[in-house]
Amino acid sequence: MLARTRHRSPRARTTAPARDRQRPRSGAARRGLRALSARALVVALLSAGAVVAPVTALPSASAAPAPVEPEAQVLAVPDLGARADLDPSAVPPEGAVKDQSGQSVVAADDAPEVAAPAVAPEPDVAVTPSIPVEPDDGESGAGQEGQDDVAATGAVETDDFRMVSVSWNPDSATDPGLVRSGDATVQVRVRSEDGWTGWEELGVEDAGPDAGTVEGRQARATVATEPLWVSGGADGVDVRVTGEGVASSQDVAVNLIDPKITDADPGQPGGPAATANAATVGVPNVISRKQWGADESLRTRNCVAPDYTKNVQSVFVHHTAGTNVYSQAESASIVRGVYYYHTQVQKWCDVGYNALVDKYGQIFEGRYGGLDRNVVGAHSAGFNAGSWGVSVLGNYETARPTPAISSALAAIIGWKMSVEKIDPRGRTTMTSAGNYGQSRYAAGARVSMNTLSGHRDAGFTSCPGAYLYSTLPALAKQITTSVREQHWEARDSASPGGSDHDIYYGAPGSQAIACDVDGDGRDGIAVYAGGVWSIRDDASSGPATRTFRYGGPSALPVCGDWNGDGRDGIGVYVPDTGLWYLRDSATDGDADRVFQYGFRGTVPVAGDWSRSGHDGIGVYDTSTGTWFLRGTADAGWYGAKYQYGFSGATPVTGDWDGDGADSTGVMKDGRWYLRDSITPGNPHRLFSYGARGDMAVTGSWAGARHDGISVVRTWPPGT
């Protein structure tokens, strides 16, 4: 059902003699039809903001804090050799810790307690359990019976810090993942205001840049454990490393980072709230790099500019591991710490993730270069190019994700997938770049994986943790619901072939229609649902140019140039009564024309049947395929009546041959039957374009003298 109209420029229309209006004039503006499918008769309420494929911008940061550079301390971890050769004098006496000069001092709290190390993790699994504390045997930092090599700091008093990791130079350039492979165990405990914690085992950092890149070559020189966040801070540390290879290295170091917590941090009283640029459609509120206090000099020390990929095929979900104990006010500080750790300890170009989410639902902008651009990260070794990475702060091998996490992941991933047109429930094939033993797949391997995957699907890791990983199917379903929209495949001519314009616009269930409301000679696109119009002035993806209410749930929309001014007005038709309510402009307000023309079981059409310079109206009987056309937009007898069509077909109108007069046709299940005149007979054009269930819409998308066609269906497919 639908309206279609022809346009000429207003000046040509007002100055040309009447006889000259019978055929198109040189340079005249004209436009095409519009048609709705019978399937679209059931109208769904158009949700606010349903227009997709937004042009996005970075979140604004008007109330941003100043950049914050974390403070860092680096402690050497000496090699203590085999357990039998340990010098008891190297172990601080009970009740003491060492300061950074190595002198023993009396601790204000109880002596640190020592426990046997945990069993080394199995291959392919990163484990970070808490280790039970056993009675202190006076051997803080020492190895245990049967362990060949031990490196340890002993209990060391330090400046205040909130994040700790251990790093070393790998013995092998091709397989630095010694902790991951079970060849070594790294354990740490810290002294907070409540005393010494239990031993915590740190798995090796399992993310990383792709092999063969500048960032990848820089990162090969250092291997580091996942950073451990210490909520509330600490001023003492005790680290031990056991296992052949790592412990005997002379370059094992403990990295202590204090990212600071400032009054200007998001989450603090009076701190900046996450914001999205007012011109941005669809992107959720995000805490920008400036808002979380990123010191941009940290990334530029290693790399000049971010790398970009042509398109994004998939999204990987991660967790940062470490601890789940942190406050909302600490989240920005954790992000700063991860940023410092990735750039200064591991020598990456930037924080590895494109976005980060905390357990309170806050979303943080990750790697520099633009959320709306396809920045290559360092989150999934071997598959960074062509993917996007989002990491959740915390360890979800040991804790379940909060509802706020699920909502935030759905929001940021759904937005990115909508922009990139990634089916959240789909699969994609990616080519591995390899990465020095961290990727599951050798360089060049073609791998089929889910478009929404966990890091473990690409690398040797348990990331994003068993609890978070198990939610990914439900998350994909949730995202699919949020990103559903209408996909227009438009052709510039009424003929078979490939799509000339792929457009994403409108909420599923709304009726698609074409209108030239600005009179530029090109049809824009519109959707109508429940009496709400959302119109774009051209045939492209993007936000609505104008949205207003005119009509109601039982009405069907039409567009046409009712008064010959070169611009389409709008209208609605009520099938039960045959009443038309037309406006001469695409605005809300009272009807300019109200009349009755039609009867129950008919749907409206519009077009310039006789080159008159304005649109007439008509109705199509869906049960018999009979057309009743009238040359003007008012009540009266029909000017043409004929049968062309069949039950279940969608009527369409348009100027298929460019002769200046609209004619009629029908489409059913992707099969088009078009006539070049308003008469019965055999089709002048018979071809296939589209599929069963598609809506049919026609119009002049590029301003040509003839009309083209379009099919409209719901995206993602099968929803």
XYZ file of C-alpha atoms in Angstrom:
719
model
C 0.000 0.000 0.000
C 1.349 3.223 -0.615
C 1.752 6.528 -2.104
C 3.903 7.715 -4.877
C 4.245 11.014 -6.524
C 6.096 12.893 -9.163
C 7.889 16.182 -8.706
C 9.170 18.984 -10.807
C 11.013 21.966 -9.450
C 8.684 24.639 -8.012
C 9.962 27.252 -10.468
C 9.394 25.056 -13.501
C 5.967 24.174 -12.182
C 4.838 27.793 -11.735
C 6.249 29.293 -14.933
C 5.568 26.591 -17.514
C 2.394 26.701 -19.612
C -0.176 24.045 -18.787
C 0.503 22.139 -21.979
C 4.197 21.850 -21.091
C 3.413 20.090 -17.847
C 2.383 16.970 -19.770
C 5.981 15.781 -20.002
C 9.128 16.109 -17.846
C 11.169 19.291 -18.353
C 14.949 19.426 -18.527
C 16.467 19.642 -15.063
C 13.085 19.196 -13.375
C 13.013 17.560 -9.978
C 10.942 14.406 -9.774
C 10.478 11.605 -7.407
C 9.101 8.155 -7.093
C 6.598 6.033 -5.406
C 6.194 4.504 -2.097
C 4.628 1.178 -1.217
C 3.931 -0.859 1.875
C 3.610 -4.606 2.122
C 0.493 -6.391 3.279
C 2.673 -7.831 6.045
C 3.147 -4.339 7.466
C -0.566 -3.816 8.113
C 0.011 -4.859 11.718
C 1.460 -1.727 13.257
C 3.907 -1.806 16.183
C 4.684 1.189 18.336
C 7.845 2.859 17.108
C 10.279 3.092 19.984
C 12.190 6.284 20.600
C 15.692 6.214 19.201
C 15.021 3.168 17.046
C 16.975 4.603 14.125
C 20.283 2.799 13.823
C 23.740 3.015 12.274
C 24.432 6.310 14.048
C 27.295 8.601 13.199
C 29.040 8.642 16.523
C 31.448 10.881 18.354
C 33.585 10.458 21.418
C 31.855 11.068 24.717
C 32.111 14.683 25.790
C 34.258 15.450 28.780
C 33.313 18.956 29.840
C 33.808 18.214 33.532
C 36.896 16.062 33.079
C 39.662 15.777 35.678
C 43.273 16.567 34.873
C 45.439 13.665 33.639
C 46.782 11.477 36.434
C 50.126 9.685 36.057
C 50.421 6.735 38.422
C 53.466 6.354 40.648
C 55.411 3.121 40.358
C 57.983 1.134 42.316
C 60.012 -1.771 40.918
C 61.541 -4.375 43.251
C 64.099 -6.939 42.138
C 63.323 -10.562 43.021
C 66.583 -12.326 43.889
C 67.245 -15.933 42.971
C 67.407 -18.008 46.160
C 68.411 -21.190 44.382
C 67.301 -24.686 45.405
C 65.435 -25.230 48.680
C 68.336 -27.157 50.226
C 70.692 -24.213 49.682
C 68.499 -21.573 51.295
C 70.297 -19.364 53.749
C 68.042 -18.961 56.801
C 69.609 -15.572 57.435
C 68.077 -14.352 54.168
C 64.632 -14.769 55.698
C 63.465 -11.901 57.931
C 62.880 -12.881 61.551
C 59.369 -13.308 62.839
C 57.603 -10.005 63.358
C 59.776 -8.080 60.893
C 59.647 -6.871 57.346
C 62.416 -5.432 55.180
C 62.386 -1.921 53.837
C 63.478 -1.296 50.264
C 67.121 -0.982 51.381
C 66.989 -4.557 52.632
C 67.231 -3.631 56.356
C 64.973 -5.490 58.734
C 62.502 -3.340 60.629
C 59.895 -4.211 63.231
C 56.425 -4.390 61.712
C 53.529 -2.661 63.429
C 51.267 -5.599 62.746
C 51.651 -9.326 63.115
C 54.375 -11.160 61.247
C 53.435 -12.324 57.748
C 52.128 -15.822 57.505
C 53.390 -18.371 55.007
C 51.498 -21.092 53.204
C 52.491 -23.792 50.811
C 52.196 -22.697 47.199
C 49.231 -23.755 45.143
C 49.482 -26.433 42.515
C 50.585 -24.953 39.219
C 47.681 -24.435 36.810
C 46.980 -26.916 34.085
C 47.794 -25.873 30.499
C 45.280 -23.565 28.856
C 43.804 -22.507 32.218
C 44.650 -19.341 34.132
C 43.787 -19.842 37.801
C 43.862 -17.102 40.443
C 42.553 -18.650 43.676
C 43.287 -17.318 47.149
C 45.760 -19.554 48.991
C 44.881 -20.475 52.575
C 47.217 -18.984 55.178
C 49.057 -21.487 57.351
C 50.959 -20.765 60.576
C 54.078 -18.692 60.042
C 57.185 -20.897 59.975
C 59.572 -17.989 59.758
C 60.285 -18.679 56.086
C 58.522 -15.789 54.415
C 59.140 -15.946 50.686
C 61.016 -19.254 50.849
C 60.522 -22.232 48.603
C 59.084 -25.564 49.661
C 60.368 -29.087 49.652
C 60.751 -30.498 46.148
C 60.817 -27.177 44.322
C 63.946 -26.804 42.217
C 64.218 -23.033 41.880
C 62.971 -20.216 44.035
C 63.080 -16.455 43.658
C 61.617 -14.347 46.429
C 61.531 -10.858 47.833
C 60.705 -11.766 51.383
C 58.409 -9.399 53.210
C 59.303 -5.907 51.991
C 58.066 -2.586 53.291
C 57.193 -0.230 50.433
C 55.600 3.056 49.619
C 51.841 2.898 49.270
C 50.531 1.049 46.200
C 47.237 -0.365 44.937
C 48.263 -2.701 42.117
C 50.971 -5.357 41.898
C 52.306 -7.604 39.138
C 55.454 -9.631 38.501
C 57.434 -9.485 35.252
C 60.528 -11.109 33.760
C 62.396 -11.518 30.516
C 61.394 -14.783 28.838
C 63.983 -17.458 28.186
C 62.332 -18.263 24.876
C 61.222 -15.722 22.302
C 58.691 -18.156 20.935
C 56.986 -19.282 24.153
C 57.045 -16.729 26.947
C 54.018 -18.178 28.694
C 55.890 -20.207 31.310
C 53.355 -19.528 34.041
C 50.512 -20.437 31.739
C 52.207 -23.686 30.749
C 52.538 -24.748 34.386
C 56.353 -24.425 34.479
C 56.275 -21.758 37.177
C 54.123 -20.428 39.982
C 53.976 -16.775 41.034
C 52.480 -15.927 44.408
C 52.032 -12.633 46.199
C 50.648 -11.317 49.454
C 50.434 -7.734 50.616
C 50.258 -5.819 53.881
C 47.212 -3.607 54.231
C 45.877 -1.787 57.259
C 44.272 -5.072 58.339
C 47.583 -6.940 58.244
C 48.960 -9.452 55.780
C 46.629 -11.075 53.292
C 46.712 -14.696 52.262
C 48.861 -15.785 49.343
C 47.351 -15.052 45.920
C 48.500 -16.870 42.814
C 48.953 -14.672 39.742
C 48.467 -16.131 36.278
C 50.433 -14.820 33.348
C 48.849 -12.008 31.329
C 47.106 -13.870 28.544
C 46.165 -10.923 26.330
C 48.578 -9.340 23.921
C 49.180 -7.705 20.554
C 49.338 -9.648 17.325
C 52.597 -11.133 16.121
C 54.361 -9.283 13.345
C 53.224 -5.841 14.494
C 55.410 -3.113 15.996
C 53.468 -3.459 19.221
C 53.957 -7.219 19.178
C 57.719 -6.925 18.739
C 57.927 -4.463 21.641
C 55.873 -6.751 23.854
C 58.070 -9.829 23.253
C 60.783 -8.533 25.558
C 58.678 -8.827 28.718
C 56.298 -11.345 30.236
C 54.124 -10.247 33.155
C 51.461 -11.687 35.386
C 47.958 -10.314 35.539
C 47.887 -7.279 37.813
C 46.298 -7.681 41.237
C 44.248 -4.746 42.559
C 44.518 -4.052 46.290
C 41.393 -2.242 47.446
C 42.305 0.388 50.026
C 46.016 0.116 49.230
C 49.009 -1.575 50.843
C 52.506 -0.671 52.069
C 54.213 -4.051 52.080
C 54.618 -6.952 49.675
C 55.925 -10.493 49.713
C 56.486 -12.324 46.404
C 57.813 -15.769 45.604
C 58.353 -17.390 42.231
C 58.965 -21.112 41.899
C 59.786 -23.100 38.817
C 62.730 -23.721 36.568
C 63.420 -20.948 34.081
C 61.605 -18.016 35.618
C 62.973 -18.193 39.141
C 66.561 -18.465 37.888
C 66.193 -15.364 35.728
C 68.090 -12.308 36.935
C 65.345 -10.020 35.653
C 62.341 -11.013 37.777
C 60.767 -7.812 39.095
C 57.798 -6.811 41.209
C 55.879 -3.857 39.780
C 53.956 -1.824 42.347
C 51.625 0.815 40.929
C 49.739 3.566 42.704
C 47.234 4.969 40.154
C 46.022 7.462 42.783
C 42.403 8.141 43.682
C 41.321 11.741 43.211
C 38.244 13.741 44.129
C 37.671 14.308 40.403
C 37.349 10.603 39.584
C 34.020 9.332 38.217
C 32.161 7.638 41.042
C 33.373 10.166 43.593
C 30.885 12.696 44.989
C 31.059 15.615 42.591
C 33.066 13.641 40.033
C 32.084 13.740 36.340
C 29.243 11.547 35.168
C 29.520 9.402 32.069
C 28.235 11.366 29.098
C 27.562 10.937 25.406
C 27.812 13.727 22.871
C 24.401 15.290 22.301
C 24.721 14.704 18.553
C 25.440 11.009 19.044
C 22.588 8.557 18.526
C 22.624 5.149 20.136
C 25.973 5.169 21.949
C 25.505 4.572 25.685
C 26.941 6.938 28.252
C 30.679 6.299 28.451
C 33.392 7.656 30.741
C 35.900 9.129 28.305
C 39.670 8.828 28.594
C 39.837 12.433 29.706
C 37.184 11.812 32.336
C 39.019 8.837 33.848
C 42.256 10.808 33.864
C 44.316 9.140 31.122
C 47.809 10.626 30.828
C 48.204 10.472 27.048
C 51.998 10.753 27.292
C 52.113 7.159 28.575
C 50.927 5.755 25.249
C 52.942 8.121 23.059
C 56.171 6.959 24.723
C 55.764 3.650 22.893
C 53.731 4.401 19.752
C 52.976 7.421 17.620
C 49.377 6.721 16.613
C 46.758 3.964 16.903
C 46.293 1.371 14.189
C 42.901 0.872 12.549
C 41.253 -2.086 10.859
C 38.866 -1.844 7.923
C 35.976 -3.560 9.643
C 35.098 -5.353 12.848
C 33.855 -8.944 12.530
C 33.571 -9.949 16.158
C 33.658 -8.791 19.767
C 35.692 -10.553 22.470
C 34.665 -10.387 26.122
C 37.420 -10.406 28.779
C 37.957 -9.935 32.484
C 40.947 -8.258 34.089
C 41.204 -11.048 36.714
C 42.749 -10.000 40.026
C 40.146 -9.152 42.648
C 36.440 -8.378 42.724
C 36.854 -6.221 45.831
C 36.716 -2.574 44.788
C 34.426 0.400 45.249
C 32.747 2.371 42.495
C 35.019 5.304 43.335
C 38.085 3.071 42.749
C 37.088 1.955 39.242
C 38.688 4.875 37.394
C 41.880 4.278 39.358
C 41.855 0.604 38.352
C 41.522 1.615 34.705
C 44.470 4.009 35.094
C 46.468 1.224 36.712
C 45.716 -1.226 33.900
C 46.639 1.498 31.398
C 49.981 2.116 33.142
C 50.658 -1.614 33.475
C 49.992 -2.283 29.787
C 52.062 0.642 28.499
C 54.950 0.893 30.978
C 55.404 -2.670 32.219
C 54.403 -4.628 29.136
C 55.407 -1.961 26.601
C 52.142 -2.069 24.659
C 50.994 0.933 22.675
C 48.011 1.606 24.959
C 45.539 -0.111 27.232
C 44.746 -3.363 25.465
C 40.932 -3.136 25.448
C 38.628 -0.940 23.383
C 36.299 -0.526 26.349
C 36.120 -1.559 29.989
C 33.140 -2.161 32.285
C 33.036 -2.285 36.086
C 30.732 -4.296 38.331
C 28.607 -1.185 38.936
C 27.758 -0.835 35.233
C 30.129 2.056 34.482
C 31.564 1.950 30.945
C 35.051 3.337 30.288
C 36.566 4.286 26.958
C 39.600 2.102 26.369
C 42.243 2.348 23.672
C 42.761 5.793 22.192
C 41.560 6.530 18.665
C 37.777 6.720 18.851
C 35.051 4.347 19.996
C 33.336 5.031 16.686
C 36.433 3.921 14.762
C 37.869 0.424 14.413
C 40.962 0.753 16.584
C 43.151 -2.372 16.711
C 43.588 -3.451 20.333
C 45.863 -5.888 22.152
C 43.221 -8.020 23.832
C 43.055 -11.290 21.863
C 46.428 -12.418 20.608
C 46.225 -13.385 16.955
C 42.774 -11.882 16.373
C 43.065 -8.203 17.302
C 42.759 -6.977 13.730
C 39.086 -7.311 12.846
C 37.810 -7.565 16.407
C 36.807 -5.356 19.323
C 37.578 -6.102 22.955
C 35.596 -5.290 26.117
C 36.964 -6.248 29.534
C 35.145 -6.415 32.863
C 37.050 -5.325 35.975
C 37.323 -8.324 38.280
C 37.760 -12.093 38.327
C 34.758 -14.017 36.999
C 36.340 -17.397 37.415
C 35.473 -16.990 41.097
C 32.438 -14.657 41.086
C 29.234 -14.250 39.128
C 28.778 -11.080 37.056
C 26.345 -8.540 38.493
C 23.164 -7.533 36.614
C 24.799 -4.125 36.102
C 27.661 -5.812 34.237
C 25.260 -7.614 31.904
C 23.353 -4.406 31.182
C 26.522 -2.420 30.499
C 27.961 -5.133 28.224
C 24.692 -5.311 26.290
C 24.679 -1.533 25.882
C 28.243 -0.991 24.647
C 28.553 -4.210 22.618
C 25.055 -3.798 21.178
C 25.911 -0.273 20.055
C 29.145 -1.398 18.378
C 27.501 -4.387 16.713
C 24.682 -2.186 15.443
C 27.151 0.278 13.937
C 29.250 -2.490 12.347
C 26.225 -4.618 11.378
C 27.434 -7.680 13.245
C 24.793 -10.312 13.961
C 25.204 -10.995 17.710
C 24.149 -14.630 17.260
C 26.148 -15.199 14.093
C 29.480 -16.756 13.242
C 32.400 -15.350 11.340
C 35.662 -16.654 9.896
C 38.868 -14.921 10.973
C 42.516 -15.482 10.065
C 44.935 -15.890 12.952
C 48.019 -13.694 13.082
C 49.533 -15.997 15.718
C 51.273 -14.611 18.808
C 54.308 -16.311 20.270
C 52.407 -19.194 21.811
C 49.471 -17.230 23.257
C 47.019 -17.783 20.404
C 45.338 -21.157 20.099
C 45.841 -21.011 16.345
C 48.955 -20.786 14.220
C 49.494 -17.807 11.983
C 47.435 -18.105 8.824
C 44.841 -20.496 10.263
C 41.267 -19.771 9.197
C 39.050 -20.052 12.248
C 35.252 -20.017 12.499
C 34.009 -18.518 15.757
C 31.015 -16.774 17.253
C 30.706 -13.068 16.551
C 30.350 -12.668 20.329
C 33.146 -14.739 21.830
C 35.095 -15.081 25.034
C 38.842 -14.622 25.047
C 39.273 -18.358 25.735
C 37.869 -19.058 22.254
C 40.993 -17.503 20.744
C 43.754 -17.988 23.323
C 45.164 -20.311 25.971
C 43.251 -18.831 28.884
C 40.208 -19.230 31.088
C 39.319 -15.571 30.435
C 36.678 -14.166 30.854
C 36.130 -16.654 33.661
C 33.688 -19.541 33.773
C 30.834 -17.522 35.254
C 31.040 -14.652 32.770
C 31.701 -16.952 29.808
C 28.558 -18.950 30.568
C 26.426 -15.792 30.190
C 27.532 -15.066 26.609
C 24.666 -16.948 24.861
C 22.091 -15.023 26.917
C 24.015 -11.794 26.300
C 23.939 -12.436 22.537
C 20.175 -12.929 22.704
C 19.751 -9.743 24.743
C 21.865 -7.748 22.292
C 19.968 -9.172 19.326
C 16.724 -7.822 20.765
C 18.239 -4.381 21.290
C 19.815 -4.013 17.825
C 16.914 -5.252 15.687
C 16.113 -2.812 12.877
C 14.964 -2.664 9.280
C 17.387 -3.359 6.460
C 16.561 -1.654 3.148
C 18.123 -3.088 -0.020
C 17.400 -0.481 -2.670
C 17.986 -0.506 -6.419
C 18.024 2.634 -8.572
C 15.997 0.911 -11.304
C 13.010 -1.404 -11.450
C 15.069 -4.414 -12.464
C 16.843 -7.428 -10.955
C 20.437 -7.229 -9.782
C 22.431 -6.344 -6.704
C 21.580 -3.711 -4.139
C 22.716 -0.162 -4.966
C 22.008 1.113 -1.438
C 22.152 -0.876 1.806
C 20.284 1.155 4.398
C 19.564 0.406 8.055
C 16.664 2.438 9.344
C 13.562 1.904 11.424
C 12.194 -0.355 14.109
C 10.930 -3.824 13.151
C 7.162 -3.876 12.822
C 6.953 -0.334 11.494
C 5.702 0.362 7.969
C 8.297 1.482 5.449
C 7.478 4.257 2.984
C 9.300 6.681 0.647
C 8.670 10.453 0.604
C 10.365 13.483 -0.954
C 9.416 15.896 1.809
C 12.110 18.515 1.040
C 11.417 18.715 -2.709
C 14.977 17.978 -3.863
C 13.813 15.401 -6.411
C 15.161 12.460 -4.423
C 13.085 10.247 -2.206
C 13.925 9.967 1.434
C 12.825 7.077 3.573
C 10.352 6.960 6.421
C 8.798 4.577 8.901
C 5.365 4.804 10.483
C 4.056 2.997 13.540
C 1.225 3.742 15.919
C 0.738 7.226 14.500
C 4.423 8.217 14.793
C 6.359 9.275 11.680
C 10.178 9.162 11.528
C 11.465 10.574 8.242
C 14.924 10.931 6.711
C 15.370 13.434 3.891
C 17.494 11.005 1.873
C 17.816 7.255 1.406
C 20.636 6.528 3.848
C 21.262 5.153 7.314
C 21.222 7.592 10.183
C 18.970 9.353 12.645
C 15.570 10.731 11.678
C 15.534 14.208 10.151
C 12.068 14.790 11.559
C 9.829 12.852 13.925
C 6.236 13.734 14.755
C 2.847 12.209 15.497
C 0.053 12.187 12.915
C -2.445 9.345 12.648
C -3.237 6.380 14.833
C -2.726 2.639 15.311
C -5.412 1.577 12.808
C -4.351 3.971 10.024
C -2.078 3.333 7.020
C 0.427 6.007 5.883
C 0.619 7.694 2.451
C 2.906 10.328 0.936
C 2.225 12.526 -2.062
C 2.451 15.999 -3.577
C -1.203 16.831 -3.093
C -1.016 20.521 -4.117
C 1.698 20.480 -6.787
C 4.251 22.568 -4.852
C 7.089 20.096 -5.491
C 7.147 18.716 -1.951
C 5.457 15.654 -0.566
C 2.867 15.988 2.119
C 1.762 13.129 4.299
C -1.506 11.464 5.160
C -3.216 8.475 6.664
C -5.989 6.208 5.379
C -8.378 4.321 7.654
C -9.199 0.958 5.989
C -12.382 0.322 7.940
C -14.030 3.590 6.842
C -12.206 4.620 3.652
C -11.459 8.032 5.206
C -8.379 10.004 4.118
C -6.686 12.641 6.308
C -4.084 14.507 4.257
C -1.632 17.305 5.040
C 0.150 19.364 2.380
C 3.394 19.243 4.380
C 5.314 16.636 6.362
C 4.397 18.065 9.751
C 1.925 17.449 12.524
C -1.257 19.482 12.822
C -4.831 19.421 11.571
C -5.666 17.745 8.286
C -5.789 20.014 5.228
C -8.068 17.540 3.392
C -10.535 15.035 4.829
C -12.695 12.911 2.533
C -13.946 9.382 1.924
C -12.710 7.273 -0.951
C -12.503 3.474 -0.651
C -14.083 0.663 1.302
C -13.169 -2.096 3.763
C -10.474 -4.428 2.443
C -8.674 -1.788 0.354
C -5.311 -0.152 0.918
C -4.193 3.329 -0.256
C -1.900 4.247 -3.145
C -0.853 7.566 -4.669
C 0.809 8.744 -7.854
C 0.751 11.172 -10.743
C -1.188 9.024 -13.211
C -1.432 11.617 -16.026
C 1.639 13.911 -15.759
C -0.482 16.568 -14.087
C 2.284 17.805 -11.768
C 0.506 16.671 -8.627
C -0.437 13.349 -7.130
C -3.781 11.661 -7.276
C -4.973 8.867 -5.043
C -6.346 5.376 -5.356
C -7.200 2.187 -3.507
C -6.271 -1.413 -4.222
C -8.623 -4.264 -3.311
C -6.360 -6.889 -1.740
C -8.885 -9.709 -2.244
C -9.528 -9.239 -5.992
C -6.468 -7.304 -7.204
C -8.672 -4.466 -8.478
C -7.396 -0.854 -8.738
C -9.599 2.262 -8.345
C -7.525 5.319 -9.322
C -8.402 9.019 -9.179
C -6.367 11.886 -10.679
C -6.767 14.263 -7.737
C -6.496 13.975 -3.959
C -10.166 14.362 -3.095
C -13.478 12.516 -3.116
C -15.315 11.576 -6.327
C -15.647 8.858 -8.946
C -12.649 6.851 -9.992
C -10.981 7.744 -13.289
C -9.577 4.252 -13.913
C -10.724 0.856 -12.722
C -9.067 -2.420 -13.713
C -7.944 -5.753 -12.346
C -4.207 -6.378 -12.066
C -2.850 -8.494 -9.232
C -3.912 -11.332 -7.002
C -4.685 -12.120 -3.385
C -1.817 -11.591 -0.960
C 0.204 -9.356 -3.288
C 1.490 -5.929 -2.253
C 0.517 -3.010 -4.558
C 3.308 -0.697 -5.733
C 3.281 2.396 -7.905
C 6.041 4.222 -9.738
C 7.384 5.596 -12.995
C 9.343 2.561 -14.134
C 10.164 3.781 -17.658
C 10.792 7.487 -16.976
C 7.950 8.770 -19.184
C 6.701 11.133 -16.459
C 3.594 9.129 -15.529
C 3.224 6.700 -12.678
C 1.895 3.222 -13.281
C 1.115 0.225 -11.113
C 2.351 -3.225 -10.185
C 2.397 -5.839 -7.467
C 5.069 -7.780 -5.548
C 4.730 -11.053 -3.698
C 7.465 -13.172 -2.096
C 10.192 -11.260 -3.918
C 8.539 -11.606 -7.339
C 7.707 -8.282 -9.071
C 4.961 -7.850 -11.728
C 5.111 -4.281 -13.111
C 3.123 -2.484 -15.839
C 4.243 0.697 -17.617
C 0.653 1.975 -17.829
C -2.482 2.079 -15.696
C -4.199 -0.651 -17.689
C -4.702 -4.412 -17.287
C -2.574 -6.874 -19.229
C 0.591 -8.902 -18.956
C 3.567 -7.566 -16.968
C 5.961 -5.331 -18.879
C 8.584 -6.177 -16.254
C 8.667 -9.532 -14.487
C 11.637 -10.369 -12.253
C 12.728 -11.533 -8.807
C 14.237 -9.269 -6.177
C 13.910 -10.050 -2.485
C 12.372 -12.951 -0.612
C 9.217 -14.132 1.099
C 8.110 -11.783 3.853
C 9.946 -8.722 2.508
C 8.181 -5.377 2.339
C 8.162 -3.621 -1.040
C 8.926 0.106 -1.310
C 9.588 2.114 -4.462
C 11.130 5.514 -5.058
C 13.710 7.616 -6.857
C 16.643 7.107 -4.472
C 19.248 8.976 -6.523
C 16.999 11.569 -8.194
C 16.742 9.719 -11.492
C 13.847 10.353 -13.930
C 12.598 6.839 -13.259
C 11.777 5.012 -10.042
C 13.711 2.196 -8.463
C 12.646 -0.478 -6.021
C 13.580 -1.656 -2.539
C 12.907 -4.598 -0.283
C 12.817 -4.125 3.477
C 13.360 -6.874 6.018
C 14.301 -7.201 9.675
C 17.978 -7.331 10.642
C 19.565 -9.460 12.083
C 18.207 -12.220 9.849
C 15.766 -14.622 11.407
C 14.574 -12.258 14.128
